Short mmCIF file of C-alpha atoms in Angstrom, two decimals:
data_model
loop_
_atom_site.label_atom_id
_atom_site.label_comp_id
_atom_site.label_asym_id
_atom_site.label_seq_id
_atom_site.Cartn_x
_atom_site.Cartn_y
_atom_site.Cartn_z
CA UNK A 15 4.92 12.95 28.15
CA UNK A 16 1.71 14.44 29.58
CA UNK A 17 1.16 16.08 26.20
CA UNK A 18 1.15 12.74 24.38
CA UNK A 19 -2.24 11.03 24.08
CA UNK A 20 -2.59 7.41 25.19
CA UNK A 21 -2.26 4.84 22.44
CA UNK A 22 -5.54 4.14 20.66
CA UNK A 23 -5.80 0.37 20.96
CA UNK A 24 -8.73 0.27 18.53
CA UNK A 25 -6.30 1.15 15.75
CA UNK A 26 -4.64 -2.23 16.14
CA UNK A 27 -7.87 -3.97 15.17
CA UNK A 28 -8.45 -1.87 12.04
CA UNK A 29 -9.77 -3.90 9.12
CA UNK A 30 -10.04 -3.05 5.43
CA UNK A 31 -13.82 -3.37 5.53
CA UNK A 32 -14.00 -0.77 8.30
CA UNK A 33 -12.22 1.93 6.27
CA UNK A 34 -14.62 3.79 3.91
CA UNK A 35 -11.81 4.75 1.53
CA UNK A 36 -11.30 1.07 0.78
CA UNK A 37 -14.75 -0.43 1.32
CA UNK A 38 -17.07 2.15 -0.26
CA UNK A 39 -17.47 3.29 -3.89
CA UNK A 40 -15.14 0.59 -5.11
CA UNK A 41 -13.31 1.52 -8.33
CA UNK A 42 -13.37 -1.10 -11.13
CA UNK A 43 -10.07 -2.80 -11.85
CA UNK A 44 -7.72 -0.79 -14.07
CA UNK A 45 -4.55 -2.88 -14.09
CA UNK A 46 -1.63 -3.82 -11.86
CA UNK A 47 1.17 -1.94 -10.09
CA UNK A 48 4.41 -3.49 -8.88
CA UNK A 49 5.78 -2.51 -5.45
CA UNK A 50 9.40 -3.37 -4.66
CA UNK A 51 10.91 -3.51 -1.16
CA UNK A 52 14.39 -4.20 0.18
CA UNK A 53 15.66 -7.62 1.25
CA UNK A 54 18.47 -6.18 3.42
CA UNK A 55 18.18 -6.61 7.19
CA UNK A 56 21.42 -4.95 8.39
CA UNK A 57 23.02 -1.61 7.56
CA UNK A 58 26.28 -2.69 5.97
CA UNK A 59 28.76 -4.15 8.44
CA UNK A 60 27.10 -2.45 11.41
CA UNK A 61 24.76 -4.14 13.88
CA UNK A 62 21.92 -1.72 13.01
CA UNK A 63 18.76 -3.51 11.90
CA UNK A 64 16.89 -2.36 8.83
CA UNK A 65 14.32 -3.44 6.26
CA UNK A 66 11.51 -1.77 4.39
CA UNK A 67 9.32 0.80 6.14
CA UNK A 68 5.86 -0.67 6.65
CA UNK A 69 4.04 2.67 6.41
CA UNK A 70 5.64 3.46 3.05
CA UNK A 71 4.42 0.19 1.60
CA UNK A 72 1.00 -0.01 3.30
CA UNK A 73 -0.16 3.50 2.40
CA UNK A 74 0.93 3.30 -1.23
CA UNK A 75 -0.55 -0.21 -1.45
CA UNK A 76 -3.98 1.01 -0.38
CA UNK A 77 -3.93 4.13 -2.57
CA UNK A 78 -3.25 1.88 -5.55
CA UNK A 79 -5.94 -0.60 -4.46
CA UNK A 80 -8.53 2.11 -3.80
CA UNK A 81 -7.92 3.49 -7.29
CA UNK A 82 -8.51 0.20 -9.06
CA UNK A 83 -5.06 -1.37 -9.25
CA UNK A 84 -4.00 -4.78 -8.03
CA UNK A 85 -0.61 -4.69 -6.32
CA UNK A 86 2.12 -7.32 -6.41
CA UNK A 87 5.10 -7.05 -4.05
CA UNK A 88 8.64 -8.00 -5.05
CA UNK A 89 12.08 -7.83 -3.47
CA UNK A 90 15.64 -8.55 -4.62
CA UNK A 91 15.74 -11.97 -2.92
CA UNK A 92 12.03 -12.79 -2.90
CA UNK A 93 10.32 -14.49 0.02
CA UNK A 94 9.81 -12.73 3.36
CA UNK A 95 11.74 -9.45 3.54
CA UNK A 96 12.65 -7.68 6.80
CA UNK A 97 10.22 -4.96 7.86
CA UNK A 98 10.55 -1.94 10.14
CA UNK A 99 7.46 -1.04 12.17
CA UNK A 100 7.56 2.24 14.09
CA UNK A 101 4.66 2.20 16.55
CA UNK A 102 4.56 6.00 16.76
CA UNK A 103 3.90 6.28 13.02
CA UNK A 104 1.24 3.58 12.75
CA UNK A 105 -2.28 4.57 11.75
CA UNK A 106 -5.51 2.82 10.81
CA UNK A 107 -4.36 1.91 7.29
CA UNK A 108 -1.06 0.51 8.54
CA UNK A 109 -2.75 -1.75 11.08
CA UNK A 110 -5.32 -2.74 8.45
CA UNK A 111 -2.40 -3.85 6.29
CA UNK A 112 -1.14 -6.08 9.12
CA UNK A 113 -4.66 -7.52 9.50
CA UNK A 114 -5.21 -7.99 5.75
CA UNK A 115 -4.59 -11.66 4.90
CA UNK A 116 -4.06 -10.97 1.17
CA UNK A 117 -1.66 -8.08 1.78
CA UNK A 118 0.24 -10.10 4.36
CA UNK A 119 0.57 -13.09 2.04
CA UNK A 120 2.02 -10.83 -0.65
CA UNK A 121 4.34 -9.07 1.80
CA UNK A 122 5.62 -12.36 3.23
CA UNK A 123 5.95 -14.15 -0.14
CA UNK A 124 7.49 -11.45 -2.30
CA UNK A 125 8.40 -12.18 -5.91
CA UNK A 126 12.15 -12.19 -6.71
CA UNK A 127 12.76 -9.16 -8.93
CA UNK A 128 14.53 -11.32 -11.52
CA UNK A 129 11.25 -13.22 -11.99
CA UNK A 130 9.15 -10.13 -12.68
CA UNK A 131 7.35 -9.94 -16.03
CA UNK A 132 7.41 -6.16 -16.69
CA UNK A 133 4.57 -6.20 -19.24
CA UNK A 134 2.09 -7.20 -16.51
CA UNK A 135 2.29 -3.81 -14.74
CA UNK A 136 1.41 -0.20 -15.47
CA UNK A 137 3.81 1.27 -12.91
CA UNK A 138 6.51 0.41 -10.40
CA UNK A 139 6.85 1.82 -6.88
CA UNK A 140 9.97 1.55 -4.70
CA UNK A 141 9.25 1.72 -0.97
CA UNK A 142 11.91 3.12 1.31
CA UNK A 143 13.71 1.75 4.30
CA UNK A 144 17.44 2.12 4.81
CA UNK A 145 18.08 -1.38 3.46
CA UNK A 146 17.25 -0.03 0.00
CA UNK A 147 20.57 1.79 0.04
CA UNK A 148 22.37 -1.55 -0.11
CA UNK A 149 20.45 -3.83 -2.46
CA UNK A 150 18.64 -1.45 -4.85
CA UNK A 151 21.36 0.62 -6.57
CA UNK A 152 23.36 -2.13 -8.31
CA UNK A 153 20.62 -4.69 -8.90
CA UNK A 154 20.57 -5.31 -12.66
CA UNK A 155 16.98 -6.60 -12.69
CA UNK A 156 15.79 -3.45 -10.90
CA UNK A 157 17.76 -1.26 -13.29
CA UNK A 158 16.23 -3.06 -16.28
CA UNK A 159 12.68 -2.64 -14.95
CA UNK A 160 13.20 1.07 -14.34
CA UNK A 161 14.82 1.68 -17.72
CA UNK A 162 12.08 -0.23 -19.55
CA UNK A 163 9.26 1.51 -17.71
CA UNK A 164 10.68 5.00 -17.96
CA UNK A 165 11.45 4.74 -21.67
CA UNK A 166 8.00 3.30 -22.44
CA UNK A 167 6.28 6.11 -20.47
CA UNK A 168 5.12 3.85 -17.66
CA UNK A 169 5.16 5.44 -14.23
CA UNK A 170 8.18 5.07 -11.94
CA UNK A 171 7.70 6.09 -8.29
CA UNK A 172 10.02 5.97 -5.28
CA UNK A 173 9.87 7.37 -1.75
CA UNK A 174 12.38 8.17 1.01
CA UNK A 175 15.35 5.79 0.43
CA UNK A 176 13.48 4.15 -2.47
CA UNK A 177 15.11 6.54 -5.00
CA UNK A 178 18.34 4.63 -4.35
CA UNK A 179 16.97 2.30 -7.04
CA UNK A 180 17.31 5.11 -9.58
CA UNK A 181 20.85 6.32 -9.01
CA UNK A 182 22.74 3.90 -11.27
CA UNK A 183 20.14 3.54 -14.03
CA UNK A 184 21.47 4.42 -17.48
CA UNK A 185 19.08 4.99 -20.38
CA UNK A 186 19.56 3.56 -23.87
CA UNK A 187 21.07 6.89 -24.97
CA UNK A 188 23.89 6.37 -22.49
CA UNK A 189 22.77 9.17 -20.15
CA UNK A 190 21.85 8.76 -16.45
CA UNK A 191 18.12 8.51 -15.83
CA UNK A 192 18.33 11.22 -13.17
CA UNK A 193 20.16 13.73 -15.33
CA UNK A 194 18.24 17.04 -15.37
CA UNK A 195 15.27 15.47 -13.55
CA UNK A 196 13.52 17.11 -10.60
CA UNK A 197 13.96 14.58 -7.79
CA UNK A 198 13.22 14.28 -4.07
CA UNK A 199 14.69 11.74 -1.67
CA UNK A 200 15.87 11.37 1.91
CA UNK A 201 18.16 14.32 2.55
CA UNK A 202 21.59 14.49 4.19
CA UNK A 203 20.15 16.58 7.04
CA UNK A 204 17.50 13.95 7.76
CA UNK A 205 19.99 11.09 7.54
CA UNK A 206 22.79 12.60 9.61
CA UNK A 207 20.59 13.89 12.41
CA UNK A 208 19.49 10.36 13.32
CA UNK A 209 22.62 8.49 12.18
CA UNK A 210 25.64 10.77 12.67
CA UNK A 211 28.02 8.13 11.27
CA UNK A 212 25.87 7.48 8.18
CA UNK A 213 28.76 8.33 5.84
CA UNK A 214 30.71 5.34 7.14
CA UNK A 215 27.71 2.98 7.23
CA UNK A 216 26.06 3.56 3.85
CA UNK A 217 27.73 3.17 0.47
CA UNK A 218 26.78 6.81 -0.16
CA UNK A 219 24.40 9.48 1.12
CA UNK A 220 21.32 9.49 -1.08
CA UNK A 221 21.17 13.25 -1.55
CA UNK A 222 24.82 13.35 -2.63
CA UNK A 223 24.35 10.54 -5.14
CA UNK A 224 21.18 12.07 -6.60
CA UNK A 225 22.98 15.37 -7.17
CA UNK A 226 26.08 13.62 -8.55
CA UNK A 227 23.88 11.99 -11.19
CA UNK A 228 22.87 15.42 -12.46
CA UNK A 229 19.43 15.66 -10.87
CA UNK A 230 17.85 18.89 -9.67
CA UNK A 231 17.23 18.16 -6.00
CA UNK A 232 13.81 19.31 -4.77
CA UNK A 233 14.41 19.57 -1.04
CA UNK A 234 11.70 20.29 1.51
CA UNK A 235 11.69 20.80 5.29
CA UNK A 236 13.11 18.01 7.41
CA UNK A 237 10.65 15.14 7.98
CA UNK A 238 7.78 16.92 6.21
CA UNK A 239 6.05 16.09 2.93
CA UNK A 240 7.82 16.92 -0.35
CA UNK A 241 7.03 15.26 -3.69
CA UNK A 242 8.58 15.84 -7.12
CA UNK A 243 6.72 15.06 -10.34
CA UNK A 244 8.85 15.11 -13.48
CA UNK A 245 6.81 13.58 -16.33
CA UNK A 246 6.53 9.85 -15.54
CA UNK A 247 9.04 9.99 -12.67
CA UNK A 248 7.53 10.63 -9.21
CA UNK A 249 9.72 10.81 -6.10
CA UNK A 250 9.16 11.67 -2.43
CA UNK A 251 11.51 12.89 0.28
CA UNK A 252 10.46 10.83 3.29
CA UNK A 253 7.70 8.61 4.76
CA UNK A 254 5.36 11.59 5.21
CA UNK A 255 5.37 12.02 1.42
CA UNK A 256 3.90 8.59 0.68
CA UNK A 257 0.19 9.49 0.44
CA UNK A 258 0.69 12.34 -2.01
CA UNK A 259 3.32 10.46 -3.99
CA UNK A 260 1.02 7.48 -4.56
CA UNK A 261 -1.86 9.77 -5.58
CA UNK A 262 0.47 11.64 -7.94
CA UNK A 263 1.31 8.33 -9.56
CA UNK A 264 -2.42 7.72 -10.07
CA UNK A 265 -2.71 11.14 -11.74
CA UNK A 266 0.23 10.35 -14.02
CA UNK A 267 -1.53 7.11 -14.97
CA UNK A 268 -4.37 9.28 -16.26
CA UNK A 269 -6.92 9.04 -13.45
CA UNK A 270 -8.37 11.40 -10.87
CA UNK A 271 -7.49 9.93 -7.46
CA UNK A 272 -10.43 8.67 -5.46
CA UNK A 273 -11.51 10.98 -2.62
CA UNK A 274 -9.63 10.21 0.58
CA UNK A 275 -10.18 11.82 3.97
CA UNK A 276 -6.92 13.45 5.00
CA UNK A 277 -5.34 11.73 8.00
CA UNK A 278 -4.55 13.35 11.35
CA UNK A 279 -0.86 12.86 10.56
CA UNK A 280 -1.17 14.83 7.32
CA UNK A 281 -2.98 17.58 9.24
CA UNK A 282 -0.03 17.69 11.64
CA UNK A 283 2.39 17.98 8.73
CA UNK A 284 0.35 20.91 7.43
CA UNK A 285 0.46 22.64 10.82
CA UNK A 286 4.24 22.25 10.97
CA UNK A 287 4.59 23.62 7.44
CA UNK A 288 2.50 26.66 8.41
CA UNK A 289 4.65 27.15 11.52
CA UNK A 290 7.84 26.95 9.44
CA UNK A 291 6.66 29.57 6.97
CA UNK A 292 4.35 31.85 8.98
CA UNK A 293 5.12 31.32 12.64
CA UNK A 294 3.38 29.93 15.68
CA UNK A 295 0.48 32.41 15.86
CA UNK A 296 -0.64 31.57 12.34
CA UNK A 297 -0.23 27.85 13.11
CA UNK A 298 -2.56 28.27 16.11
CA UNK A 299 -5.11 30.02 13.91
CA UNK A 300 -5.03 27.07 11.50
CA UNK A 301 -5.39 24.62 14.41
CA UNK A 302 -8.45 26.52 15.65
CA UNK A 303 -9.96 26.50 12.15
CA UNK A 304 -9.36 22.76 11.78
CA UNK A 305 -11.14 21.99 15.06
CA UNK A 306 -13.94 24.56 15.05
CA UNK A 307 -14.94 24.68 11.39
CA UNK A 308 -13.51 21.63 9.65
CA UNK A 309 -13.92 19.20 12.58
CA UNK A 310 -10.54 17.69 11.85
CA UNK A 311 -8.10 15.93 14.17
CA UNK A 312 -4.38 16.61 14.40
CA UNK A 313 -1.75 14.03 15.33
CA UNK A 314 0.03 15.76 18.18
CA UNK A 315 2.55 12.93 18.59
CA UNK A 316 4.05 13.86 15.24
CA UNK A 317 4.18 17.53 16.18
CA UNK A 318 5.76 16.68 19.54
CA UNK A 319 8.43 14.65 17.76
CA UNK A 320 9.44 17.80 15.88
CA UNK A 321 10.03 19.55 19.20
CA UNK A 322 12.48 16.78 20.04
CA UNK A 323 14.14 17.25 16.65
CA UNK A 324 14.51 20.97 17.44
CA UNK A 325 16.13 20.12 20.77
CA UNK A 326 18.52 17.70 19.07
CA UNK A 327 19.55 20.53 16.74
CA UNK A 328 20.01 22.91 19.69
CA UNK A 329 17.17 25.21 18.62
CA UNK A 330 15.59 25.85 22.02
CA UNK A 331 13.26 28.60 20.81
CA UNK A 332 11.75 26.28 18.22
CA UNK A 333 11.54 23.52 20.83
CA UNK A 334 9.32 25.64 23.09
CA UNK A 335 7.31 27.03 20.17
CA UNK A 336 6.37 23.55 18.99
CA UNK A 337 5.61 22.35 22.51
CA UNK A 338 3.26 25.31 22.71
CA UNK A 339 1.45 24.04 19.62
CA UNK A 340 1.15 20.57 21.16
CA UNK A 341 -0.33 22.08 24.33
CA UNK A 342 -2.79 24.10 22.25
CA UNK A 343 -3.92 20.99 20.35
CA UNK A 344 -4.28 19.02 23.58
CA UNK A 345 -6.75 21.58 24.89
CA UNK A 346 -8.98 20.97 21.89
CA UNK A 347 -8.57 17.20 22.15
CA UNK A 348 -9.48 17.37 25.84
CA UNK A 349 -12.44 19.72 25.18
CA UNK A 350 -10.82 22.29 27.46
CA UNK A 351 -11.44 24.89 24.76
CA UNK A 352 -15.06 25.37 23.72
CA UNK A 353 -15.56 24.45 20.08
#
């Protein structure tokens, strides 16, 4: 716990107008994007609470807004959907979303999906959250929106458990939408590590269903960014894929994404990716470069969480390696290393 920094209380007061990405160099309006979240608050017959993941909605919402698109939010039942807020994952944009009166009105007064007018939007985005496994796959209105958008070359995006919306969509030619598509989504390894009895709780495991529909699964490291882009279908593996997924959707819409300063969380994801592929010494070299030359910050809470994941998997060597990276970052954060 001594390696974890104290919570930055100023984050909780973040406002849209204080974030340069949103308040400066405003992009003229280009159209509208529809975001869809789950209405399910319990995982099947279990007592486990669920809902949509706030960070997956908030980050995509602001990427779309920053790039000139208005965003409407819908859900299967409409109204106020259940939301999951993980304090450890919250950043400035996520708190800004909670403090944004317009965003909060839309999030608390979602449009029922059956009332959506598809022609009003250029793209649809499905946020994750485990509830999506229950009310997305067999919803006929959702299936119709996806089929219409995909076949008319509008952009369809989904992250984490959001791709559950895609698994039962059949195109007009009678073939599954996912057949022969490169697709990412929450993997079995990620699901079963945190919910060992997931097979008995969910109607299916998302990875299994994606593969069964004939997709080519594009699987990345556990709990690290991985995005697949197959023509007008854009999918992401987990919450840490949301930023890049949303910007990939903007590219598919024909625009160059507005410049955005990479977050400390994304820097942490990069460090972990370097560690996975090139080892701890190279990861330390990248950390040093980030602090000394690039003047970047790294979210060491996220890196520390991966040490816990290693311990849960019984990989003690990896556990100590990653703790070593956290200690190394702390020295820079504490100015114990001259930069």
